[in-house]
CSV table of C-alpha atoms in Angstrom, one decimal:
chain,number,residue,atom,x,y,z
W,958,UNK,CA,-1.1,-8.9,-30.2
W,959,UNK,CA,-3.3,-6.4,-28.4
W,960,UNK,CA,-7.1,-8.2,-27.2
W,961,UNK,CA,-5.4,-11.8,-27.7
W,962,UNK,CA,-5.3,-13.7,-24.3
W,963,UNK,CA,-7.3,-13.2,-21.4
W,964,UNK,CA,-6.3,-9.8,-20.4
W,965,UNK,CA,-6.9,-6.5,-22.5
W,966,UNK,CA,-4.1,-4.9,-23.0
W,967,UNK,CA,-4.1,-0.8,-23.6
W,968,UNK,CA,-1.3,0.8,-25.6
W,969,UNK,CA,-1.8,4.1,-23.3
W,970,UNK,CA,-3.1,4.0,-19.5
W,971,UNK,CA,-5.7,6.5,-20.6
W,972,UNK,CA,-7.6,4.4,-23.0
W,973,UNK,CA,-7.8,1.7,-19.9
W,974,UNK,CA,-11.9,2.3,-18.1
W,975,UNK,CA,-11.6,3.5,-14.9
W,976,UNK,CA,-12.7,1.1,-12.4
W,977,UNK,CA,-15.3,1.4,-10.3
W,978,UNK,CA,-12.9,1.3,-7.0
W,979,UNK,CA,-14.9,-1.5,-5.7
W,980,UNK,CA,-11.9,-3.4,-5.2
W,981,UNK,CA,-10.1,-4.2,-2.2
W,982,UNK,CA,-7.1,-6.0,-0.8
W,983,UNK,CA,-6.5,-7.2,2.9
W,984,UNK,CA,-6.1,-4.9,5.4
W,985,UNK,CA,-2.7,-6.6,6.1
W,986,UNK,CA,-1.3,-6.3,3.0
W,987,UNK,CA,-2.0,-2.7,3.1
W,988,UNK,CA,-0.4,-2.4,6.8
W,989,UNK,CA,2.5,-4.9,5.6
W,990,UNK,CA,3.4,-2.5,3.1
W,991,UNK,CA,2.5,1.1,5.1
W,992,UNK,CA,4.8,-0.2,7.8
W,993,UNK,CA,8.0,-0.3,5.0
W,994,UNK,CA,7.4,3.0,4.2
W,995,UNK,CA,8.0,4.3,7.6
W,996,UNK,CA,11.1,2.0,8.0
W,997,UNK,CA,12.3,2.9,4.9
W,998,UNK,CA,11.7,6.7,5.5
W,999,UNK,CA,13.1,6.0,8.9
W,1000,UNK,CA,16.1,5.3,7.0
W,1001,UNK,CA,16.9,8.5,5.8
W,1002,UNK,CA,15.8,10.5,8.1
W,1003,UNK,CA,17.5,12.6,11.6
W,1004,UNK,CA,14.7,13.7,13.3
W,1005,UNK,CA,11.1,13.0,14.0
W,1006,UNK,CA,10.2,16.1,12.4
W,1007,UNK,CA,11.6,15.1,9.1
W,1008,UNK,CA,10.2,11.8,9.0
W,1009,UNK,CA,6.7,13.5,9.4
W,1010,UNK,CA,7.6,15.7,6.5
W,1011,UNK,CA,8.7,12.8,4.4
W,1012,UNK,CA,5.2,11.0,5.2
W,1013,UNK,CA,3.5,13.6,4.5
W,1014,UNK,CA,4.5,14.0,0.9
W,1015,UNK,CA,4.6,10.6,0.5
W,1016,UNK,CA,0.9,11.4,1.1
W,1017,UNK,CA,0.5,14.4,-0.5
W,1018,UNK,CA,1.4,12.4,-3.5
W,1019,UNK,CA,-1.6,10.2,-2.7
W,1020,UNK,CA,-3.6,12.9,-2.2
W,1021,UNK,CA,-3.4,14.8,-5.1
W,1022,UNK,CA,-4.7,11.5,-7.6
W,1023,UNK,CA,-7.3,11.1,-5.1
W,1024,UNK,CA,-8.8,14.2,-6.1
W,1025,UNK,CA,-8.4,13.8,-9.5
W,1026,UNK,CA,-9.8,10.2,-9.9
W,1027,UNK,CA,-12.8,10.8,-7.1
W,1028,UNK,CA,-13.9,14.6,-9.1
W,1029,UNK,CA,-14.0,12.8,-12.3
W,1030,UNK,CA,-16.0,9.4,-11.1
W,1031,UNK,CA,-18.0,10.1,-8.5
W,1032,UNK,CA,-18.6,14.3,-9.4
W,1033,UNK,CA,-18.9,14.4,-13.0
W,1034,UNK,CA,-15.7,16.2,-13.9
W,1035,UNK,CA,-16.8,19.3,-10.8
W,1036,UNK,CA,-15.6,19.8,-7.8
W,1037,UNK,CA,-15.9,21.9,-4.7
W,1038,UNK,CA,-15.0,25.4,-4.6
W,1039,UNK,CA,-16.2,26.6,-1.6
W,1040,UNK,CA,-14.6,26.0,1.9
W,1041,UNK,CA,-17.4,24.1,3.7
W,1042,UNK,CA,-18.3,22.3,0.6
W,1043,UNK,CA,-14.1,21.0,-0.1
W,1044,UNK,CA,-13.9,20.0,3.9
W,1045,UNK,CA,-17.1,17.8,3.8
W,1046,UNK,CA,-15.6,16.4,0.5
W,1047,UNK,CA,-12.5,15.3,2.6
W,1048,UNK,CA,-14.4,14.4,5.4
W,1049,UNK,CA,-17.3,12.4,4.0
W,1050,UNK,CA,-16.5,11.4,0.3
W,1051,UNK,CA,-12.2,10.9,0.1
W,1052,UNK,CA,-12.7,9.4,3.5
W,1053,UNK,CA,-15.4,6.7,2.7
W,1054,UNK,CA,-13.1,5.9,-0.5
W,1055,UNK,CA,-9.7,5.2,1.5
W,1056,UNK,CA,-11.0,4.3,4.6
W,1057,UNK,CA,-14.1,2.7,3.9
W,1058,UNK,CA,-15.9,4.8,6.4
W,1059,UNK,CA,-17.0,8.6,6.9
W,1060,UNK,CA,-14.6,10.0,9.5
W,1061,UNK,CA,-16.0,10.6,13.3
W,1062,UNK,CA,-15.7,14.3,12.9
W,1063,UNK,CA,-15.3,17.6,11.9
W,1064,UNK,CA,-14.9,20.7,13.7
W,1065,UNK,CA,-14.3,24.0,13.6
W,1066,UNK,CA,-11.3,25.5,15.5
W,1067,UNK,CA,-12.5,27.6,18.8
W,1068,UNK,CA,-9.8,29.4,18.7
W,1069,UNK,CA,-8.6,30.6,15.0
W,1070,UNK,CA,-11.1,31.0,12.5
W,1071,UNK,CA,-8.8,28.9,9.6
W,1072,UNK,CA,-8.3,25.9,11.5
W,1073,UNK,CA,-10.7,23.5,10.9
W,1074,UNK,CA,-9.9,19.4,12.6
W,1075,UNK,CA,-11.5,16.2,11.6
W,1076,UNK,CA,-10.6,13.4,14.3
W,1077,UNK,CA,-10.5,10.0,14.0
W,1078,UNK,CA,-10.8,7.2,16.9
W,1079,UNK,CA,-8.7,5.1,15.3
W,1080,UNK,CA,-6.9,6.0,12.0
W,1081,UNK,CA,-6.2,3.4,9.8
W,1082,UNK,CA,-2.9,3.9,9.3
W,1083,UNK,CA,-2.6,3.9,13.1
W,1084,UNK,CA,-4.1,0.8,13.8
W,1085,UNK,CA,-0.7,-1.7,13.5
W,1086,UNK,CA,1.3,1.1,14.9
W,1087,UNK,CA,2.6,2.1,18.7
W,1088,UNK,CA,5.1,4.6,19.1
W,1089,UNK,CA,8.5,4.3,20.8
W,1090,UNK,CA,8.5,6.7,23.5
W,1091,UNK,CA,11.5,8.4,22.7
W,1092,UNK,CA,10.2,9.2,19.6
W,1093,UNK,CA,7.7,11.5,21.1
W,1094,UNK,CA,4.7,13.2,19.4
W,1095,UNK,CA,5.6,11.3,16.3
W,1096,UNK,CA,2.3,10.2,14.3
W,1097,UNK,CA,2.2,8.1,11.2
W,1098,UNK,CA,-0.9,10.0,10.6
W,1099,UNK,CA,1.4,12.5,9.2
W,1100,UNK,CA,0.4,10.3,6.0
W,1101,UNK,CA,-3.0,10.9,6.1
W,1102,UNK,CA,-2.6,14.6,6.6
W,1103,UNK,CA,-0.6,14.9,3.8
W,1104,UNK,CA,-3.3,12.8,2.2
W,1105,UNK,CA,-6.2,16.1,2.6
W,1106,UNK,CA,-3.3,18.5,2.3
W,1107,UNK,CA,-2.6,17.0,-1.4
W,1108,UNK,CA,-6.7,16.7,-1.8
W,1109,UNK,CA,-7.1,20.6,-0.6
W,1110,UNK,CA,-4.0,21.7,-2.7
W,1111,UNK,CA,-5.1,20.4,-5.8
W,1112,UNK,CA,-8.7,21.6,-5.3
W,1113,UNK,CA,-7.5,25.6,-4.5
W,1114,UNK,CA,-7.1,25.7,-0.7
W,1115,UNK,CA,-3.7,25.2,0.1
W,1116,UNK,CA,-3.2,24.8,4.1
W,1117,UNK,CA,-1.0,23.4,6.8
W,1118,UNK,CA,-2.0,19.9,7.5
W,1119,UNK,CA,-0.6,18.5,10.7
W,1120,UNK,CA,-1.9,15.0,12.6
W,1121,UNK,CA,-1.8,15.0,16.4
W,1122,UNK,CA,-2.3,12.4,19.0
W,1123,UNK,CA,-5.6,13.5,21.3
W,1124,UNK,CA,-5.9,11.6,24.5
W,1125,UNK,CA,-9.8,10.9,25.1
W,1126,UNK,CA,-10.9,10.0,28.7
W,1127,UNK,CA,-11.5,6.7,29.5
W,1128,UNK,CA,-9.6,4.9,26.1
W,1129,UNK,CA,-6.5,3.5,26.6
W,1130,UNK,CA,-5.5,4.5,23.1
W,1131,UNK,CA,-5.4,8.6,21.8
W,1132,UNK,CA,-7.5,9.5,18.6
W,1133,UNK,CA,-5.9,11.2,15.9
W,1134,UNK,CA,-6.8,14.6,15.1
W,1135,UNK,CA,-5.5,16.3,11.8
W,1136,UNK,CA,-6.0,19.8,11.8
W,1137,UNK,CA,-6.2,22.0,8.8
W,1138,UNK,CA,-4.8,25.5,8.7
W,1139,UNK,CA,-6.0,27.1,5.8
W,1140,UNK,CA,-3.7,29.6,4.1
W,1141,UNK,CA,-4.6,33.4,3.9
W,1142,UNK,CA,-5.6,33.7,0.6
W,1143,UNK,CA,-8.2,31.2,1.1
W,1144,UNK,CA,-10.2,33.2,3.8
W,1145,UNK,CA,-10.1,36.2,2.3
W,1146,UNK,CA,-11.5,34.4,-1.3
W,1147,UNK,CA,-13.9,32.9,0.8
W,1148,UNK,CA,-14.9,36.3,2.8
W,1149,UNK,CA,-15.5,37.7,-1.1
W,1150,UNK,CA,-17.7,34.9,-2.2
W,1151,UNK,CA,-20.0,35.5,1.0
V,123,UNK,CA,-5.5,-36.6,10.0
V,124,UNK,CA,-3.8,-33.3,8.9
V,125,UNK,CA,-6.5,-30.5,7.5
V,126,UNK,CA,-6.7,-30.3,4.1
V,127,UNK,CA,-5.0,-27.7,2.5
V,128,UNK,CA,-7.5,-25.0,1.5
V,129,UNK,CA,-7.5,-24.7,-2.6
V,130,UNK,CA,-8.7,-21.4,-2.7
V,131,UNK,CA,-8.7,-18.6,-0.6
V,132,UNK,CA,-11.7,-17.3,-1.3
V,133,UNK,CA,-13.0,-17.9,2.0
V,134,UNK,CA,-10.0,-16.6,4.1
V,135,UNK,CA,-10.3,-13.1,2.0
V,136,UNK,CA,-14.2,-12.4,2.6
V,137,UNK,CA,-13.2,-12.9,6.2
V,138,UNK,CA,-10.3,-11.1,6.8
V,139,UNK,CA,-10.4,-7.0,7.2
V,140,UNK,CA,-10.1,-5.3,3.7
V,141,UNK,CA,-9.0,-2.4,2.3
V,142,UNK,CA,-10.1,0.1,-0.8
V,143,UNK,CA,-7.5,-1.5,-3.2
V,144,UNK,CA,-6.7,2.0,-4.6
V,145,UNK,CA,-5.3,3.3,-1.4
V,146,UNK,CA,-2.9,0.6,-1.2
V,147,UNK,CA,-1.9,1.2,-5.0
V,148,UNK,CA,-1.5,4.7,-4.6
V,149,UNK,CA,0.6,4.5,-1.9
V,150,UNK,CA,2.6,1.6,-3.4
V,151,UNK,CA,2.6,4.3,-6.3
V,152,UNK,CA,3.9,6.8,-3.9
V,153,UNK,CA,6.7,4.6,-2.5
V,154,UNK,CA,8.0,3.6,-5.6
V,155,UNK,CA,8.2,7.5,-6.5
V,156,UNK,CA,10.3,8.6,-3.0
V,157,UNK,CA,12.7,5.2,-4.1
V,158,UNK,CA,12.9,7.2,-7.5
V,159,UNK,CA,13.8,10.3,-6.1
V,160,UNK,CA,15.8,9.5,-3.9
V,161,UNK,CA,18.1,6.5,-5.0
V,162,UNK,CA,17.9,8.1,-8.5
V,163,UNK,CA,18.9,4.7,-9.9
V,164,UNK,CA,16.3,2.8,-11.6
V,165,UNK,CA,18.3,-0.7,-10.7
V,166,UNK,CA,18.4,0.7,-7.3
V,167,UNK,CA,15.1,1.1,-6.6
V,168,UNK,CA,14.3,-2.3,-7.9
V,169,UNK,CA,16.7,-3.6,-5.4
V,170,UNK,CA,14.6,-1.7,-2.0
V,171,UNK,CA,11.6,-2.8,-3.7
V,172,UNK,CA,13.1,-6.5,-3.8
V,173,UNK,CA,14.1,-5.9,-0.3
V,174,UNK,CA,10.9,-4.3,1.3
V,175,UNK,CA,9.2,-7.0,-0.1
V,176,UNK,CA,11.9,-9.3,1.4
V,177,UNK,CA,10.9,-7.9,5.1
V,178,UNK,CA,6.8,-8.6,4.3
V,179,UNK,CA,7.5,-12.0,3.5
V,180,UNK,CA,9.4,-12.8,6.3
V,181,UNK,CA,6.8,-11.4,8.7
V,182,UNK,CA,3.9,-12.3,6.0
V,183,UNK,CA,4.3,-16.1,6.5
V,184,UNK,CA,3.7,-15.7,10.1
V,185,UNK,CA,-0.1,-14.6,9.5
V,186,UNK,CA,-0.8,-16.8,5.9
V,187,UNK,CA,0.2,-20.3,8.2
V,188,UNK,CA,-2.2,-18.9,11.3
V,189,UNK,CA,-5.0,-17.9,9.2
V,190,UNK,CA,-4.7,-20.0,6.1
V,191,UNK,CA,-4.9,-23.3,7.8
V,192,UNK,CA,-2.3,-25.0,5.3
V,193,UNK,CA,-0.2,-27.6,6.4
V,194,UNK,CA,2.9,-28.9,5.5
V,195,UNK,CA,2.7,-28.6,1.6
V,196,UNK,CA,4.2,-32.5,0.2
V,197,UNK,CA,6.1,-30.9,-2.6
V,198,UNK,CA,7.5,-27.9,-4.4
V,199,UNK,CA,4.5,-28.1,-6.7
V,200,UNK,CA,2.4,-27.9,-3.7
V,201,UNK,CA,4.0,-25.2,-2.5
V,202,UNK,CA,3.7,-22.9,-5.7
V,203,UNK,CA,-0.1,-23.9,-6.3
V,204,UNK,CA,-0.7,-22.5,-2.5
V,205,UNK,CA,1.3,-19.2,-3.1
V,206,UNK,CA,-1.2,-18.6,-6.3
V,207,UNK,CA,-4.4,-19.7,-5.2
V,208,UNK,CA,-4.2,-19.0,-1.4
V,209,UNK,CA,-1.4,-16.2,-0.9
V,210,UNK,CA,-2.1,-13.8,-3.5
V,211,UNK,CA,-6.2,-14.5,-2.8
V,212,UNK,CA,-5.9,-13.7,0.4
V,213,UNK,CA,-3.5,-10.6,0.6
V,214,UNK,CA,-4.4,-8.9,-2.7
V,215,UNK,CA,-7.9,-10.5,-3.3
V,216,UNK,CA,-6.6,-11.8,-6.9
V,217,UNK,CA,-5.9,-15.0,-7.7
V,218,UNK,CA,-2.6,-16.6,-9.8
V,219,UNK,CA,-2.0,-19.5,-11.7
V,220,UNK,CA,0.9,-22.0,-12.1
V,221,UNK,CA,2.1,-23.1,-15.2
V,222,UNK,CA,5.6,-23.9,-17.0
V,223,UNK,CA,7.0,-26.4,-15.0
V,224,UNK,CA,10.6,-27.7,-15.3
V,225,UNK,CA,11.3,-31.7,-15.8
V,226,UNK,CA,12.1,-31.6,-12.6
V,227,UNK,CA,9.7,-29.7,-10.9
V,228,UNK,CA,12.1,-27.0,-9.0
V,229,UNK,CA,11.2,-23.9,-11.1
V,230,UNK,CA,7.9,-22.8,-12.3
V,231,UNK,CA,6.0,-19.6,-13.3
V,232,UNK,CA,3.4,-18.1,-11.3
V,233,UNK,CA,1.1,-15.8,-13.7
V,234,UNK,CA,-0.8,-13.2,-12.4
V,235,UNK,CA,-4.5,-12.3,-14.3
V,236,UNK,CA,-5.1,-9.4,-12.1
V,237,UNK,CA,-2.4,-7.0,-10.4
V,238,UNK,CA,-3.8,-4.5,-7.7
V,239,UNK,CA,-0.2,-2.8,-7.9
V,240,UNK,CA,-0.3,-1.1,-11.1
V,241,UNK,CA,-3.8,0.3,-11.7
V,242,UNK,CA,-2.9,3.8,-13.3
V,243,UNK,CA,0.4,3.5,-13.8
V,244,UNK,CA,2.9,3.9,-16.5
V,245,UNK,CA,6.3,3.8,-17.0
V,246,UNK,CA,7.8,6.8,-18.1
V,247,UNK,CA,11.0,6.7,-20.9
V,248,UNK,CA,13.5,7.2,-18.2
V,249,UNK,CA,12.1,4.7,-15.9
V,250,UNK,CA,12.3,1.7,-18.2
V,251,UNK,CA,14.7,-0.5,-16.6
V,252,UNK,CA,12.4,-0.2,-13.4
V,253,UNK,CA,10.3,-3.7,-11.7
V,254,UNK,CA,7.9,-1.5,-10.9
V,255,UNK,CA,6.3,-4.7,-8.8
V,256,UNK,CA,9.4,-5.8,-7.7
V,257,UNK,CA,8.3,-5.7,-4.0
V,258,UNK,CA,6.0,-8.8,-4.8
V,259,UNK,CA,9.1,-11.0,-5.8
V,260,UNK,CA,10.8,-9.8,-2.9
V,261,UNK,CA,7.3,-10.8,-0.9
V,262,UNK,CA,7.3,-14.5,-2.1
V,263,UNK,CA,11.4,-15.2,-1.8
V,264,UNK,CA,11.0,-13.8,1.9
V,265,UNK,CA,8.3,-16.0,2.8
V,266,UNK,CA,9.7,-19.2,1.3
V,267,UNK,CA,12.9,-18.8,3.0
V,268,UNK,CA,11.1,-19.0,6.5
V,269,UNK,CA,9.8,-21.9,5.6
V,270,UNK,CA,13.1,-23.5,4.6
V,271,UNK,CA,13.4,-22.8,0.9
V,272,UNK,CA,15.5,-20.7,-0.8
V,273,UNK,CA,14.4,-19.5,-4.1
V,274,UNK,CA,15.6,-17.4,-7.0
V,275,UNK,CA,12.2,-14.9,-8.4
V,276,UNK,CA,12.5,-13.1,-11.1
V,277,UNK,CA,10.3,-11.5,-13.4
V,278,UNK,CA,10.0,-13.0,-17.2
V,279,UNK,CA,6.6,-10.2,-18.6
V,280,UNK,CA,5.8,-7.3,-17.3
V,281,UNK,CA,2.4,-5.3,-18.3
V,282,UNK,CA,4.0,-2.6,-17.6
V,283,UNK,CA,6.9,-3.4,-20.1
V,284,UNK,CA,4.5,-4.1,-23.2
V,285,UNK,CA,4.1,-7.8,-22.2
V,286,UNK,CA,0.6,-9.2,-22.2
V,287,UNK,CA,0.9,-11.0,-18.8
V,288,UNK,CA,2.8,-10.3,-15.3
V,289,UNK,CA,5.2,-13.3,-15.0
V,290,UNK,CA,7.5,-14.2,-12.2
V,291,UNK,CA,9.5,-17.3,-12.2
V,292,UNK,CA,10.2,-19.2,-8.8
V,293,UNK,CA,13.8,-21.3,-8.6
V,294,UNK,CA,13.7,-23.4,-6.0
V,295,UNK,CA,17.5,-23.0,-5.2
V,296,UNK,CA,17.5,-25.7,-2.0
V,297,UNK,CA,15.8,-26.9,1.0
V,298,UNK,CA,17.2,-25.7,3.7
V,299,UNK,CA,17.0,-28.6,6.4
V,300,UNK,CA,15.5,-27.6,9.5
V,301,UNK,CA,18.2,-26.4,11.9
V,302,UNK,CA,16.5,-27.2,15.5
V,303,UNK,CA,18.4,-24.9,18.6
V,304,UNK,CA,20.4,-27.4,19.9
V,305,UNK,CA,22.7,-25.2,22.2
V,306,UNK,CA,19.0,-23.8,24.2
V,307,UNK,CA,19.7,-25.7,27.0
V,308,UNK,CA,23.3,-24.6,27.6
């Protein structure tokens, strides 16, 4: 009985359009539902460390289908291939998507020449969530950095992707910095292209 | 006089903070797959899913009374025509309807148009047994039983299973009567 009724119905997810991503759905239901997936990773989980691993692939996951849906609506099938151009993808376009906003910065390491940070004030994963204190550096924002390391991954530039807590004079709460280490391979490639 | 119950909640969503709907499904997505791997069990999973929506609800109902400005609803009916119009409005900007009554007006179907939850998803062979939105049935059972009913949700059609519609049905089980703390005092 496919067309009968008032939805369509699609024999294959493919054949569905793609939507415009114009949608949206409370901000609550989306920190309602963030907030089980720490609890539930909490679950099965020792240390800190490993909960920030299981985030971030939990992300990663995310990540990766961001770049695929986002190359194909908004960049015609193309995507970035050089290193500036991939980071101001993450920065400006994957940001403005998920977060409905370009993030407050990116930088350039001072001190390695592969690390590369974009900061947040307040990440919106973070927003609902205050940390224990005896669970120590922990960051939710492990999520969103597996987020850009699944969006740099599937685009060619696999990196280290790590979220840290920045204090910043005169606010009571830290940003959140996630900082990118890119992997060899991907500075020397970019050293060839010039 | 009490306010009148809101019959849509158009007005509460356009107010309240939003969120790109496909982050939240592609992290639902992503939860769903970590309950895969890891439970392995597809009836598994759709038990978490039942009970991480179970822990929503019970918090959920906490910020749909404060900013939905509902009161008291008179009746089961009521109570169901508020969960489709103003609940799912105003958490997942879609709206629901309410149809199939029983004769006695304790178990209806709430029947979603629109579902935020499974925008590019498919169910694989091996996962067919999977609720894939399970978590919403937990949702709806949590919040009802904080306000004094216990209900029975269970899915009846499922997009994702072929069906032309997503269907839950809501049992009202009983009213739980209102136990006040007596003992505070002692």
């Amino acid at each position: 009985m496919i067309g009968v009724g008032k939805i369509k119905q699609y024999s294959n997810v493919l054949d569905k359009p793609l939507s415009k991503g114009k949608q949206e759905v409370s901000l609550s239901a989306f920190a309602f539902l963030f907030s089980e997936l720490v609890q539930y990773n909490q679950t099965q989980v020792d240390n800190i460390s490993e909960l920030e691993r299981r985030l971030e692939d939990a992300g990663y996951a995310v990540g990766a289908r961001v770049l695929e849906l986002l190359c194909h609506r908004d960049k015609g099938n193309r995507r970035e291939t050089r290193l500036l151009g991939i980071l101001s993808f993450v920065h400006s376009t994957v940001w403005k998507v998920l977060f409905g906003k370009v993030a407050d910065s990116l930088e350039k390491g001072t001190e390695h020449e592969d690390e590369y940070m974009i900061s947040e004030k307040e990440l919106l994963v973070n927003r609902f969530i205050s940390i224990p204190k005896d669970m120590g550096t922990f960051n939710c924002g492990a999520f969103v950095a597996g987020i850009v390391r699944g969006v740099l991954d599937g685009a060619g530039f696999p990196a280290v992707v790590t979220a840290h807590f920045v204090p910043v004079e005169g606010q009571q709460r830290p940003r959140t910095t996630i900082l990118i280490k890119f992997a060899e391979e991907v500075l020397r490639r970019e050293a060839r292209l010039g | 006089m009490a306010p009148v119950a809101p019959r849509s909640g158009d007005a509460i969503f356009a107010n309240v903070e939003r969120v790109n709907a496909e982050l939240f499904t592609l992290t639902y997505g992503a939860i769903v797959r970590q309950l895969l791997t890891d439970l392995e069990e597809v009836e598994e999973v759709n038990k978490q899913l039942d009970q991480m929506g179970y822990n929503i609800g019970i918090r959920l109902i906490d910020e749909f009374l404060a900013k939905s400005n509902v009161s008291r609803c008179v009746d089961f009916k009521e109570t169901a025509e508020v969960i489709a119009k103003v609940g799912f409005k105003m958490f997942l900007g879609v709206t629901a309807s309410v149809t199939n009554w029983d004769a006695d007006g304790t178990c209806c179907s709430i029947v979603l148009e629109d579902n935020p939850l499974v925008d590019f998803v498919e169910l694989p062979d091996t996962c067919q047994g999977l609720y894939y939105c399970n978590i919403l049935s937990g949702v709806i059972r949590g919040a009802l039983e904080m306000v004094s009913m216990k209900t029975e949700v269970t899915w009846l059609r499922d997009m994702l299973r072929g069906d032309d519609a997503f269907e839950l049905q809501v049992k009202l089980l009983k009213q739980v009567p209102e136990e006040y703390p007596y003992k505070d005092d002692e």
